[in-house]
JSON list of C-alpha atoms in Angstrom, two decimals:
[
{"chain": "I", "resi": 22, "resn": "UNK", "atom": "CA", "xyz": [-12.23, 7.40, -8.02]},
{"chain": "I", "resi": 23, "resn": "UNK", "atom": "CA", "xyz": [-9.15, 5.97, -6.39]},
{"chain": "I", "resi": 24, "resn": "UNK", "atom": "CA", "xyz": [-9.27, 5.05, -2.57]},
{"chain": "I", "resi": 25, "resn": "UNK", "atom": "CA", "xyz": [-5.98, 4.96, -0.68]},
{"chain": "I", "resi": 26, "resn": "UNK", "atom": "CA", "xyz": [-5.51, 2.90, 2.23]},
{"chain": "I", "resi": 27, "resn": "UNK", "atom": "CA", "xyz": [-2.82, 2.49, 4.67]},
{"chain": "I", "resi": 28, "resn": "UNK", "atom": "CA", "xyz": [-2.58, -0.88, 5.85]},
{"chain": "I", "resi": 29, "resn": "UNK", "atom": "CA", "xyz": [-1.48, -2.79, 9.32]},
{"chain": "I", "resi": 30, "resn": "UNK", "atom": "CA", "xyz": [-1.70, 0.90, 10.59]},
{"chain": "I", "resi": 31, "resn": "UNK", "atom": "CA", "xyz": [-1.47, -1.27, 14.44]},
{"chain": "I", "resi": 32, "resn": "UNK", "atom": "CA", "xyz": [0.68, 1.29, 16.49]},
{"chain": "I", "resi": 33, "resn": "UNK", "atom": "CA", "xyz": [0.23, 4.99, 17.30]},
{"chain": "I", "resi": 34, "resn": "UNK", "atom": "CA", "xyz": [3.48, 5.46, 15.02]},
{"chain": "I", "resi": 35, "resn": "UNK", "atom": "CA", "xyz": [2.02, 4.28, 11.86]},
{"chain": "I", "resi": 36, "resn": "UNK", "atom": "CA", "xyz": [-1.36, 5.68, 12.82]},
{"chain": "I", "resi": 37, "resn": "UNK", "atom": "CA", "xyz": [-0.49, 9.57, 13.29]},
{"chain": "I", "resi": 38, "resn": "UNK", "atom": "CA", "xyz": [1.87, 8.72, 9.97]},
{"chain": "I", "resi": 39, "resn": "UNK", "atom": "CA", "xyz": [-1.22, 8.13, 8.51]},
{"chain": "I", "resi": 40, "resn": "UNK", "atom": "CA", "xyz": [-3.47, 11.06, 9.35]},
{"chain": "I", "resi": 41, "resn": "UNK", "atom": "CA", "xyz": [-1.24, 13.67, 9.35]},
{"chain": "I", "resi": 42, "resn": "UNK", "atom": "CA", "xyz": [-2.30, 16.58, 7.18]},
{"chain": "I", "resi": 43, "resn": "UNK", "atom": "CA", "xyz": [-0.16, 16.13, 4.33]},
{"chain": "I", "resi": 44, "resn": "UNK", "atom": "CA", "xyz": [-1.45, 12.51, 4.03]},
{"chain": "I", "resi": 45, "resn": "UNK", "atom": "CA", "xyz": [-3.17, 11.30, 0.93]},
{"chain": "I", "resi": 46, "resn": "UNK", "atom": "CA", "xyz": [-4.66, 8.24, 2.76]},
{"chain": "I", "resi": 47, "resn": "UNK", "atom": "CA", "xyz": [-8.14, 7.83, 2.81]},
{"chain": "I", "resi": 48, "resn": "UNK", "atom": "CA", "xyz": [-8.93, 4.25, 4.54]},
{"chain": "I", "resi": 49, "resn": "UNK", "atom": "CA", "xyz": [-6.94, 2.50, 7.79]},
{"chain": "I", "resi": 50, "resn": "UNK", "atom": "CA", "xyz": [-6.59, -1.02, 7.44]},
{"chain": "I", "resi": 51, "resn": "UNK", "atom": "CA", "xyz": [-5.62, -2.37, 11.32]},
{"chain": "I", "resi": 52, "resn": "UNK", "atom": "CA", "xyz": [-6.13, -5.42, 12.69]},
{"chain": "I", "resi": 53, "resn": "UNK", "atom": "CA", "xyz": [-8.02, -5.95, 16.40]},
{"chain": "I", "resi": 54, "resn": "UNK", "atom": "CA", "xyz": [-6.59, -8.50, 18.88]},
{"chain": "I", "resi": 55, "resn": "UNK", "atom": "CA", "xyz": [-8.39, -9.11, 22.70]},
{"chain": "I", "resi": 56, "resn": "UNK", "atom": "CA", "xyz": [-5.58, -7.77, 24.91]},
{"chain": "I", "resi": 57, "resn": "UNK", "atom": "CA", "xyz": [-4.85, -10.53, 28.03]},
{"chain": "I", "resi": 58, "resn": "UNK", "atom": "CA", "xyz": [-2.88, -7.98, 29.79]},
{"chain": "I", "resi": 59, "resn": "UNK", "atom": "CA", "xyz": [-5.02, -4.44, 29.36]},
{"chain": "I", "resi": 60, "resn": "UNK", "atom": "CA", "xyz": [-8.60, -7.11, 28.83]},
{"chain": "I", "resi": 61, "resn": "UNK", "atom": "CA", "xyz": [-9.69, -4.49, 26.31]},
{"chain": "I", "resi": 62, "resn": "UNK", "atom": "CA", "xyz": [-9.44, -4.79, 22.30]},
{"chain": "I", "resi": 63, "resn": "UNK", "atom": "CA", "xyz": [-6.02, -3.36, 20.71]},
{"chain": "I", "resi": 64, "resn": "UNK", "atom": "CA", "xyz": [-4.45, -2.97, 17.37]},
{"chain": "I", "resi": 65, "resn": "UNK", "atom": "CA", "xyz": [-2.04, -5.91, 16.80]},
{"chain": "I", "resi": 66, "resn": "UNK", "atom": "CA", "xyz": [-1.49, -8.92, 14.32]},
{"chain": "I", "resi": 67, "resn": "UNK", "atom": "CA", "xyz": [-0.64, -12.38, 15.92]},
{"chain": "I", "resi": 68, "resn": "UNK", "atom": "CA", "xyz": [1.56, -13.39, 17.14]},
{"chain": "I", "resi": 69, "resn": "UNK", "atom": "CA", "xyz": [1.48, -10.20, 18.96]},
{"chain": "I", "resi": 70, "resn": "UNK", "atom": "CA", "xyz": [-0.22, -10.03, 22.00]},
{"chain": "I", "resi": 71, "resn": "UNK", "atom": "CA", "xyz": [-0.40, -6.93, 23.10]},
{"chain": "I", "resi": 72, "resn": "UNK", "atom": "CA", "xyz": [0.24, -2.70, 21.19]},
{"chain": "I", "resi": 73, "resn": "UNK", "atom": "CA", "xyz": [0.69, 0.72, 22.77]},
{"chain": "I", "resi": 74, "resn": "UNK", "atom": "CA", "xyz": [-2.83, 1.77, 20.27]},
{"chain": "I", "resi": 75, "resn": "UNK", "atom": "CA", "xyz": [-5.76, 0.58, 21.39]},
{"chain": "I", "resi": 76, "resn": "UNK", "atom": "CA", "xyz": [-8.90, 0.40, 19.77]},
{"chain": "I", "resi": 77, "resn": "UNK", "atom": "CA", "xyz": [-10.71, 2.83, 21.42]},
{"chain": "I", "resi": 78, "resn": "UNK", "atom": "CA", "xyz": [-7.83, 5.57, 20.86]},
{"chain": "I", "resi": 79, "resn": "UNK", "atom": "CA", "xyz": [-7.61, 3.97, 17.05]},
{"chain": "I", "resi": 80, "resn": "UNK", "atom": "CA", "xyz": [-11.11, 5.51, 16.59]},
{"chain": "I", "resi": 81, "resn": "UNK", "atom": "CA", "xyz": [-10.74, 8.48, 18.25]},
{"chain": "I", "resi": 82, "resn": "UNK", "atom": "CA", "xyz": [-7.66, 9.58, 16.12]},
{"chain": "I", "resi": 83, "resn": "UNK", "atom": "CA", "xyz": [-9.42, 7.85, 12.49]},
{"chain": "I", "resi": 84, "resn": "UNK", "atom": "CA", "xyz": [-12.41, 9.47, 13.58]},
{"chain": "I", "resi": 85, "resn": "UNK", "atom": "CA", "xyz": [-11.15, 12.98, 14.49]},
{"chain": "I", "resi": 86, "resn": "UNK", "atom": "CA", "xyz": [-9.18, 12.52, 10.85]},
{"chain": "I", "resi": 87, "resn": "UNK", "atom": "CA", "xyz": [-12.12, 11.75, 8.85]},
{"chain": "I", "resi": 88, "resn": "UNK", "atom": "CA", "xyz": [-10.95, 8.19, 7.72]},
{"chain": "I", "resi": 89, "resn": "UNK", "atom": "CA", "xyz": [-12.36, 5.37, 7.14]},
{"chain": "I", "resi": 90, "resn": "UNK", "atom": "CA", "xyz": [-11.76, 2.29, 8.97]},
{"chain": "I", "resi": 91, "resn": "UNK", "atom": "CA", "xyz": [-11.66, -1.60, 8.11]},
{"chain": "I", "resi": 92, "resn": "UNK", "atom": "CA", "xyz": [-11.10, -4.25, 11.55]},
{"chain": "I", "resi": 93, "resn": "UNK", "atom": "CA", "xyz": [-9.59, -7.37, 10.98]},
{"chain": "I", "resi": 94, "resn": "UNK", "atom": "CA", "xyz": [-10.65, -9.22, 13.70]},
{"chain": "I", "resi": 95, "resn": "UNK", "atom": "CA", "xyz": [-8.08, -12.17, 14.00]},
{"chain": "I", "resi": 96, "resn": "UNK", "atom": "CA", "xyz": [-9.70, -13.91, 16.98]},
{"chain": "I", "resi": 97, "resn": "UNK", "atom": "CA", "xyz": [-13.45, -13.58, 18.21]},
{"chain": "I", "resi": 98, "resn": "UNK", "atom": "CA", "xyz": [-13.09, -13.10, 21.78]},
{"chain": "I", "resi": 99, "resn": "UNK", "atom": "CA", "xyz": [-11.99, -9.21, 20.54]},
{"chain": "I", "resi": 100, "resn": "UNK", "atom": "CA", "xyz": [-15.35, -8.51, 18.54]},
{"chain": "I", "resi": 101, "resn": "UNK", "atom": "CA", "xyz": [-17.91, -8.66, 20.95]},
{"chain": "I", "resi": 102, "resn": "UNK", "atom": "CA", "xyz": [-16.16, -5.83, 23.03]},
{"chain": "I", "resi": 103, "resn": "UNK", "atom": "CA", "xyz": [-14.85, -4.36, 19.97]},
{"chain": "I", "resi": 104, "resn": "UNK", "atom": "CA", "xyz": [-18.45, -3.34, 18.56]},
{"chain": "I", "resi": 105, "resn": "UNK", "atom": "CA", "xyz": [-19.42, -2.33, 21.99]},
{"chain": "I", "resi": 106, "resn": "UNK", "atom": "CA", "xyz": [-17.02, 0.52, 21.77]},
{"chain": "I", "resi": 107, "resn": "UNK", "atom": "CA", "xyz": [-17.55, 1.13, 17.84]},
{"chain": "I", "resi": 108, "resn": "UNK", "atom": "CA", "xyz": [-21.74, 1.32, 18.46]},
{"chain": "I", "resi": 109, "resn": "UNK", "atom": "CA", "xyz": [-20.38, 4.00, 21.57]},
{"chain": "I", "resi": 110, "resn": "UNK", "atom": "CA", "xyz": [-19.29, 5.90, 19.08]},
{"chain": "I", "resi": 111, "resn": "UNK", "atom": "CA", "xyz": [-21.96, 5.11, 16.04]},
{"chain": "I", "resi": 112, "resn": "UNK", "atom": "CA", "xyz": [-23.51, 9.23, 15.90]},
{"chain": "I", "resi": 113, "resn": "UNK", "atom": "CA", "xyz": [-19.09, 9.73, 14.47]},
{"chain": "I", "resi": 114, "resn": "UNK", "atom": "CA", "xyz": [-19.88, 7.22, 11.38]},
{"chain": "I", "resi": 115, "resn": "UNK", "atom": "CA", "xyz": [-22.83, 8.75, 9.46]},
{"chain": "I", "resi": 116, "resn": "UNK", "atom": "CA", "xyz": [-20.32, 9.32, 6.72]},
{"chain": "I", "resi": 117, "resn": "UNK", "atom": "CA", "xyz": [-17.41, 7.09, 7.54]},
{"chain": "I", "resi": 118, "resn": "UNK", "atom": "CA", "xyz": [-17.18, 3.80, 5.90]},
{"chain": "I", "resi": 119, "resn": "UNK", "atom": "CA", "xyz": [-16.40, 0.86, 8.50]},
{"chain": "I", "resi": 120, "resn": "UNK", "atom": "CA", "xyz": [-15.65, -2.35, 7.24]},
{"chain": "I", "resi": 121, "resn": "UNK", "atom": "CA", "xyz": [-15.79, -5.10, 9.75]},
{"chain": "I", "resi": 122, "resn": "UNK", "atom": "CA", "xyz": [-13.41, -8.19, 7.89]},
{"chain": "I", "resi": 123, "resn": "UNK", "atom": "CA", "xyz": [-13.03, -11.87, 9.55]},
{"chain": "I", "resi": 124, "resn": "UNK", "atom": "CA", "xyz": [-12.43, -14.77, 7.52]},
{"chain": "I", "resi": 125, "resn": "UNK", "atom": "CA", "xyz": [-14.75, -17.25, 8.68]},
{"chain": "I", "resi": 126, "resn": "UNK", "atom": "CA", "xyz": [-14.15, -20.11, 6.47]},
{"chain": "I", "resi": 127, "resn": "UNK", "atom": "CA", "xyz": [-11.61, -22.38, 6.35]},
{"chain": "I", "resi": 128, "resn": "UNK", "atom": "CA", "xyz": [-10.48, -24.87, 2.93]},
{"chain": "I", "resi": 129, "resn": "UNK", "atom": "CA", "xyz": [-10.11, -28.31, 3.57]},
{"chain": "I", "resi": 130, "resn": "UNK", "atom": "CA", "xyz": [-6.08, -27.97, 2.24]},
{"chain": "I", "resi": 131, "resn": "UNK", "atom": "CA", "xyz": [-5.82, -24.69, 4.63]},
{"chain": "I", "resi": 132, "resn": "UNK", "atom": "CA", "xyz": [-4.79, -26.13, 8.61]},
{"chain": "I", "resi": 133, "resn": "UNK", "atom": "CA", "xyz": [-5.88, -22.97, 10.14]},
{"chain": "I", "resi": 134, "resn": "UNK", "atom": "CA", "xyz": [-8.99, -22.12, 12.06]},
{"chain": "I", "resi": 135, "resn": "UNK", "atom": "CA", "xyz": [-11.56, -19.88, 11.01]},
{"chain": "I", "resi": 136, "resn": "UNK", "atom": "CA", "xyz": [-13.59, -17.36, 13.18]},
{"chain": "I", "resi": 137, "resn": "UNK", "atom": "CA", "xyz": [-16.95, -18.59, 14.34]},
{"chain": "I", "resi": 138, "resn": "UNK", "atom": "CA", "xyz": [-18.87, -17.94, 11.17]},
{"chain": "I", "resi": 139, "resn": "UNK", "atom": "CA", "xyz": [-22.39, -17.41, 12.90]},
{"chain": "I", "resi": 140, "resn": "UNK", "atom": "CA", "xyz": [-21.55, -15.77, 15.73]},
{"chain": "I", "resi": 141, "resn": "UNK", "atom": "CA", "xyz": [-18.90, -12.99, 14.24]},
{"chain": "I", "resi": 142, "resn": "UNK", "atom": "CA", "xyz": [-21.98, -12.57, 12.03]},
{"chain": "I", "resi": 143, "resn": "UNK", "atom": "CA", "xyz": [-24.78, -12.23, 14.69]},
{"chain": "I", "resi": 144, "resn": "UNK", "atom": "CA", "xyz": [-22.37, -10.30, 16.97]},
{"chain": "I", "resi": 145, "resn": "UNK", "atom": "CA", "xyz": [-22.03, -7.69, 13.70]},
{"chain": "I", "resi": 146, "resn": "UNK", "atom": "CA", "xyz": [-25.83, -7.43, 12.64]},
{"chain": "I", "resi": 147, "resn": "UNK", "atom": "CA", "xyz": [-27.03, -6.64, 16.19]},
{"chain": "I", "resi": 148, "resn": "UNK", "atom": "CA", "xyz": [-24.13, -4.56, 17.94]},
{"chain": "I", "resi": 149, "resn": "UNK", "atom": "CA", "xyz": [-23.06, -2.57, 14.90]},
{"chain": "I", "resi": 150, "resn": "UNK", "atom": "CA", "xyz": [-25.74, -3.07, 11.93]},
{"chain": "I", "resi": 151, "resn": "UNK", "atom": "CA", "xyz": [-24.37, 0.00, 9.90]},
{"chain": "I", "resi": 152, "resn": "UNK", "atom": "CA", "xyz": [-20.92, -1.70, 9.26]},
{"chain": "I", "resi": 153, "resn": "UNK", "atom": "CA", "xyz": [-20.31, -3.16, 5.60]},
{"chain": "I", "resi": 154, "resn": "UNK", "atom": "CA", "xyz": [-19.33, -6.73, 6.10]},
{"chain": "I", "resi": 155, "resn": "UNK", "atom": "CA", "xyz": [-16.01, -8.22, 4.59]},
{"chain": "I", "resi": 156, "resn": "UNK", "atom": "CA", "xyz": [-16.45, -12.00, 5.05]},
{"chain": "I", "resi": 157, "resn": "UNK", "atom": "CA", "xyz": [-13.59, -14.04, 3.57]},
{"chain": "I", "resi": 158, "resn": "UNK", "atom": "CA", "xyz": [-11.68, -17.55, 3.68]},
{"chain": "I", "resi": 159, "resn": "UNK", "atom": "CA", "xyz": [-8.92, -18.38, 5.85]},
{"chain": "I", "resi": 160, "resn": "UNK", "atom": "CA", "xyz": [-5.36, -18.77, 3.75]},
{"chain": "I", "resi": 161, "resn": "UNK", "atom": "CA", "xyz": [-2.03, -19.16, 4.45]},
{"chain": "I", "resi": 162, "resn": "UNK", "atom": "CA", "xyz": [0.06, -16.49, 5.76]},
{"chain": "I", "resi": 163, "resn": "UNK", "atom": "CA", "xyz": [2.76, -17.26, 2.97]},
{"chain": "I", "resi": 164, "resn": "UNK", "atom": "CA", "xyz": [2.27, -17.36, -0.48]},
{"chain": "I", "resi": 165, "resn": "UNK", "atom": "CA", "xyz": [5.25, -20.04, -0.48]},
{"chain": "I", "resi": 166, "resn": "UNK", "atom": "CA", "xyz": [5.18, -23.94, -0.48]},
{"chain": "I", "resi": 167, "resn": "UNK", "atom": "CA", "xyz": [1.78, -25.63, -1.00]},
{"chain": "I", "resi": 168, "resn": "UNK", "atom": "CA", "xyz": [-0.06, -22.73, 0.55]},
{"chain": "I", "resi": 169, "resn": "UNK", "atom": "CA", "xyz": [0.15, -21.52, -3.31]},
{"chain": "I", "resi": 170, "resn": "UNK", "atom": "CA", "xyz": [-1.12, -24.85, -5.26]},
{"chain": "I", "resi": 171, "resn": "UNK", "atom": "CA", "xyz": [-3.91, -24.80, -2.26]},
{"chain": "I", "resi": 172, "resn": "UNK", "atom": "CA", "xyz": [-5.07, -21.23, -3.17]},
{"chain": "I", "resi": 173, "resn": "UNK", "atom": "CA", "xyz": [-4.81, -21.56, -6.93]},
{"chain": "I", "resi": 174, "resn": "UNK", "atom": "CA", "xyz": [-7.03, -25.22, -7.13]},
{"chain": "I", "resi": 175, "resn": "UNK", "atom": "CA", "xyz": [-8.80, -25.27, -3.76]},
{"chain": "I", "resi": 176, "resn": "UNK", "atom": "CA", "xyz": [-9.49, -21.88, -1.93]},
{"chain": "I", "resi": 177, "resn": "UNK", "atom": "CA", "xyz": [-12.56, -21.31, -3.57]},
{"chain": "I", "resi": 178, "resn": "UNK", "atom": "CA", "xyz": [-13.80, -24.70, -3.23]},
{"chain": "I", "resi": 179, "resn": "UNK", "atom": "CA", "xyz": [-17.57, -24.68, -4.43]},
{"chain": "I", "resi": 180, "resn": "UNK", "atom": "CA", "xyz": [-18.71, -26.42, -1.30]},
{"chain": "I", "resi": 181, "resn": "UNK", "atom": "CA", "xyz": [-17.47, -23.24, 0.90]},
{"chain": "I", "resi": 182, "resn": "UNK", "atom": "CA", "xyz": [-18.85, -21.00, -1.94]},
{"chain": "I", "resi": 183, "resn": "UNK", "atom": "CA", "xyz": [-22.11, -22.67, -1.19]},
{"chain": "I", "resi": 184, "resn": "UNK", "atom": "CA", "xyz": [-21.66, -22.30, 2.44]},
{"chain": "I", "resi": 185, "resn": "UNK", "atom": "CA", "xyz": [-21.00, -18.32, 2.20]},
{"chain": "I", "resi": 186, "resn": "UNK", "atom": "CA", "xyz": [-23.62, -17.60, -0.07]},
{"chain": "I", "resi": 187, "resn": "UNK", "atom": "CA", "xyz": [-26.11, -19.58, 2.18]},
{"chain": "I", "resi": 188, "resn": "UNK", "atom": "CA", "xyz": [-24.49, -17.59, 5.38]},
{"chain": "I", "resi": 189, "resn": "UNK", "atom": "CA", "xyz": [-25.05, -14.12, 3.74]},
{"chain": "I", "resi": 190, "resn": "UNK", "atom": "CA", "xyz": [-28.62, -14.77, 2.22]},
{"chain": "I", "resi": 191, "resn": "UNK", "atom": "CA", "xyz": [-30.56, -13.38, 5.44]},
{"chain": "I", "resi": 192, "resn": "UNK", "atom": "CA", "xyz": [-28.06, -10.37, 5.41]},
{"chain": "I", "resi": 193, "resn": "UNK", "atom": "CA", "xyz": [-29.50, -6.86, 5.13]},
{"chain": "I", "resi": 194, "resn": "UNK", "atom": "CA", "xyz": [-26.29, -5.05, 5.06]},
{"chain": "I", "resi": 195, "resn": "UNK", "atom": "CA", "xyz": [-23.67, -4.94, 2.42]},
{"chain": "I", "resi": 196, "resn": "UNK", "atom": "CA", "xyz": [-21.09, -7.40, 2.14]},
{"chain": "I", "resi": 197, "resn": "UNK", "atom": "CA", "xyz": [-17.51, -7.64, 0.32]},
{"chain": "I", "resi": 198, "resn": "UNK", "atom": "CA", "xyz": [-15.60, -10.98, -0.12]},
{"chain": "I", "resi": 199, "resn": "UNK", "atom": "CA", "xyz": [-12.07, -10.02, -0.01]},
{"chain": "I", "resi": 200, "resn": "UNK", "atom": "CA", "xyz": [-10.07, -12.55, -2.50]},
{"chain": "I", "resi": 201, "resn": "UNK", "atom": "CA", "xyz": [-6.69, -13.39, -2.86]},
{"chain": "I", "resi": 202, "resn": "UNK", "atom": "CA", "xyz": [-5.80, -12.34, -6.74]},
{"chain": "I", "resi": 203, "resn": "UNK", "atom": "CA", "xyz": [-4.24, -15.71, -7.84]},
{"chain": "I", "resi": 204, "resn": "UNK", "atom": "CA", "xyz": [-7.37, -17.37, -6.46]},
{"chain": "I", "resi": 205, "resn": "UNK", "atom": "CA", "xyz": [-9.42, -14.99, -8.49]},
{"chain": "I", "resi": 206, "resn": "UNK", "atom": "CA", "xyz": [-8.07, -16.09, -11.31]},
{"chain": "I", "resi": 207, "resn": "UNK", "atom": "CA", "xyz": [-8.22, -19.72, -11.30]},
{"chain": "I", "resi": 208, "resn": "UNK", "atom": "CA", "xyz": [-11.82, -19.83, -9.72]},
{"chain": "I", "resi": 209, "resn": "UNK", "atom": "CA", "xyz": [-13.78, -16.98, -11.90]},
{"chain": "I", "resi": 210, "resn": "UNK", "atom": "CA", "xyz": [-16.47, -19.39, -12.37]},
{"chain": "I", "resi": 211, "resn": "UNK", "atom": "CA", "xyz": [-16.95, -19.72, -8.05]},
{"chain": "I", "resi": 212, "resn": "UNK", "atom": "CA", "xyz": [-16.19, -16.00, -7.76]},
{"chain": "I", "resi": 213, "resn": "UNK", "atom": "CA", "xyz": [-18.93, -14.56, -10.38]},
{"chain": "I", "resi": 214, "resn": "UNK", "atom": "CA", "xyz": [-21.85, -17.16, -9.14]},
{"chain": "I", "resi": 215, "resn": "UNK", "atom": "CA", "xyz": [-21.14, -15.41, -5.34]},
{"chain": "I", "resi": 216, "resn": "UNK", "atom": "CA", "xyz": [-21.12, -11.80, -6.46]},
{"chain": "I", "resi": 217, "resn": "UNK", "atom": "CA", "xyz": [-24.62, -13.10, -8.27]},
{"chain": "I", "resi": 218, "resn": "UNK", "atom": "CA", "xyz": [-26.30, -14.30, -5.54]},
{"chain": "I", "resi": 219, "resn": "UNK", "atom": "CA", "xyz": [-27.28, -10.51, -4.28]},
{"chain": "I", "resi": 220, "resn": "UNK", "atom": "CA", "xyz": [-26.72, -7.14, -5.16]},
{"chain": "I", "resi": 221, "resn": "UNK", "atom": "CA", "xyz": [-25.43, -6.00, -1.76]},
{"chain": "I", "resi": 222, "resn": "UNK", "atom": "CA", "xyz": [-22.04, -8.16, -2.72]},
{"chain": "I", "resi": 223, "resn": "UNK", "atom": "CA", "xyz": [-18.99, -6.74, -3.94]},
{"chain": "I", "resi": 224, "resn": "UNK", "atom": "CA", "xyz": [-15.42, -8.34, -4.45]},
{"chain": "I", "resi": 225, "resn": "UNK", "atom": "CA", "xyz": [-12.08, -7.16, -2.59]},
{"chain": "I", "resi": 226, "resn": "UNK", "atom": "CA", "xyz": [-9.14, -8.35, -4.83]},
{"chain": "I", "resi": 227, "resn": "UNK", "atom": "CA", "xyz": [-5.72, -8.40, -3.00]},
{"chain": "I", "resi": 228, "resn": "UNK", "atom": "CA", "xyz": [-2.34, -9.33, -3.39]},
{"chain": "I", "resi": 229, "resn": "UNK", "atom": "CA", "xyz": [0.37, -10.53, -1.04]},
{"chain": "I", "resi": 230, "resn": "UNK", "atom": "CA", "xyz": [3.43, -8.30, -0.40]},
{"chain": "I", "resi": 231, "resn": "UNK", "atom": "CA", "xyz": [5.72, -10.68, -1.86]},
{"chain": "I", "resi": 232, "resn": "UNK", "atom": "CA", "xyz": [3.33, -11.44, -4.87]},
{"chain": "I", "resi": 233, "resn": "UNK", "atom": "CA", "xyz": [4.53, -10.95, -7.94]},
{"chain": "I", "resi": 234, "resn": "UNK", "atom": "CA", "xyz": [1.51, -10.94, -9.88]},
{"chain": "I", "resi": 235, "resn": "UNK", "atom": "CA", "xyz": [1.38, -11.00, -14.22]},
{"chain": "I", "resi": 236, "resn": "UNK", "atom": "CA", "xyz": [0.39, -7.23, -15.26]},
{"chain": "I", "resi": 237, "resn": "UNK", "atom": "CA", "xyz": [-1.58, -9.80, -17.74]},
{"chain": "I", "resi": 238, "resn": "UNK", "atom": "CA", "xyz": [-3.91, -11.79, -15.44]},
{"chain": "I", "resi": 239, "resn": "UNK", "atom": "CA", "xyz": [-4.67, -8.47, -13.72]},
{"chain": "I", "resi": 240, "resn": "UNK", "atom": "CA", "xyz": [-5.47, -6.95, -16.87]},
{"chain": "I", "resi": 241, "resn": "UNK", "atom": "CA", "xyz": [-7.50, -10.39, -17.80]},
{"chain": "I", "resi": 242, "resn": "UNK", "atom": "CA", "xyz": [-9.58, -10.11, -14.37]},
{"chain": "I", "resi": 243, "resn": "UNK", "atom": "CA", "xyz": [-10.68, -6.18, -14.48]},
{"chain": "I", "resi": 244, "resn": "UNK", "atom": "CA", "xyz": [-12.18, -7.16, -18.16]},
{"chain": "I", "resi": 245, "resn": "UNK", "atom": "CA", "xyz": [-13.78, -10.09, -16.97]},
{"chain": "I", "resi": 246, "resn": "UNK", "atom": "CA", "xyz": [-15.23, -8.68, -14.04]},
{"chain": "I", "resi": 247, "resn": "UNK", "atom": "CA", "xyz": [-16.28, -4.99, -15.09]},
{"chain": "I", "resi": 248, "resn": "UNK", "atom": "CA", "xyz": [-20.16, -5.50, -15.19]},
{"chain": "I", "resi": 249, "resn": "UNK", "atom": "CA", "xyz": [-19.32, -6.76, -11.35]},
{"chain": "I", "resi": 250, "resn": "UNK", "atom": "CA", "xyz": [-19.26, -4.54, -8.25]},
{"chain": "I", "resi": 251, "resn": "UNK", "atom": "CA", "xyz": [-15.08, -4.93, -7.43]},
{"chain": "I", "resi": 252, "resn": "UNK", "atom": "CA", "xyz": [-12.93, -3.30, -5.20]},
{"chain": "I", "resi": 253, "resn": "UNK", "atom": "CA", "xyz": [-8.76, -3.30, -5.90]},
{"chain": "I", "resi": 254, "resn": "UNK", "atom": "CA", "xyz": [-6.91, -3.63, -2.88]},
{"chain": "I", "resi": 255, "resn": "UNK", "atom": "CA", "xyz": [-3.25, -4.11, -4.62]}
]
């Protein structure tokens, strides 16, 4: 079956847009920033520093709406406090997904820092152990200039492949790697070894907004990867 999501969903506008009765969407995608201002977790992307949603009123709405949720958590000074609030509230997710996304490695081309691998980890297995991990690789923000050439012959680099695959081994829960399309594609060989490593993996393949991405390699990818456990996110 077909999920919908609605995505950045980081202000009360696009959040009440998205739950409204008439709504087909079935997942909120919103990303979870440490406030300096309030000191509590809310719904923002950086360079943002602050929203009028925070996360505790993001679940309460999601919640009362029936949707699922995925957190991006773009720093991790926000997790800690944000799983505080989400294991509050764990007796509202027996049947909600929750997907808690970081990207916690970072390619040797890619000059931007990763969360703390170990501890977004640790913090997610103890405070909130229900939550389906999404554990991916830092990239650029533009899928211009070199950031491109980096992701098609060095994102998946096998040493970081390695590194993941050694990270998740002691992991009970489930865990997606979200992937870039384009990367996909020119590192099947890295991306098929991962989802091999375990049965509790799955793949998140996802395209940037501007991406204009061959109806051909798409096609090429969902026939390569149909035996594997692969969610579209396009």
């Amino acid at each position: 079956s077909q999920v919908t999501w609605s995505h950045a969903v980081n202000s009360r506008e696009r959040l009440q847009a998205a739950v409204t009765p008439t709504s087909s969407t079935m997942m909120l995608e919103a990303d979870v920033i440490l406030s300096y201002s309030k000191g509590i977790p809310v719904m923002a992307h950086p360079p943002s520093t602050d929203s009028n949603l925070t996360l505790e009123e993001f679940l309460q709405i999601s919640l009362g709406a029936r949707r699922g949720v995925k957190l991006d958590f773009k720093t991790l000074e926000a997790v800690k406090p944000s799983l505080d609030i989400l294991a509050s509230k764990s007796q509202h997710f027996i049947d909600v997904p929750v997907f808690l996304n970081a990207d916690i490695l970072s390619p040797s081309c890619v000059n931007k820092t990763a969360v703390d691998a170990k501890k977004f980890i640790q913090y997610c297995t103890e405070l909130f152990p229900r939550g389906e991990l999404s554990l991916g690789w830092v990239s650029h923000s533009s899928p211009e200039s070199h950031a491109r050439e980096c992701h098609r012959n060095g994102h998946l680099q096998w040493e970081t492949v390695h590194e993941m695959a050694s990270l998740c081994k002691p992991l009970k829960q489930s865990v997606t790697f979200p992937v870039n399309v384009r990367v996909a594609y020119q590192n099947l060989e890295q991306v098929k070894w991962l989802l091999h490593q375990s049965t509790r993996y799955s793949l998140t393949l996802w395209v940037y907004y501007q991406d204009n991405v061959p109806l051909k390699d798409l096609v090429y990818l969902y026939k390569d990867l149909i035996n594997e456990k692969v969610y579209y996110d396009l």
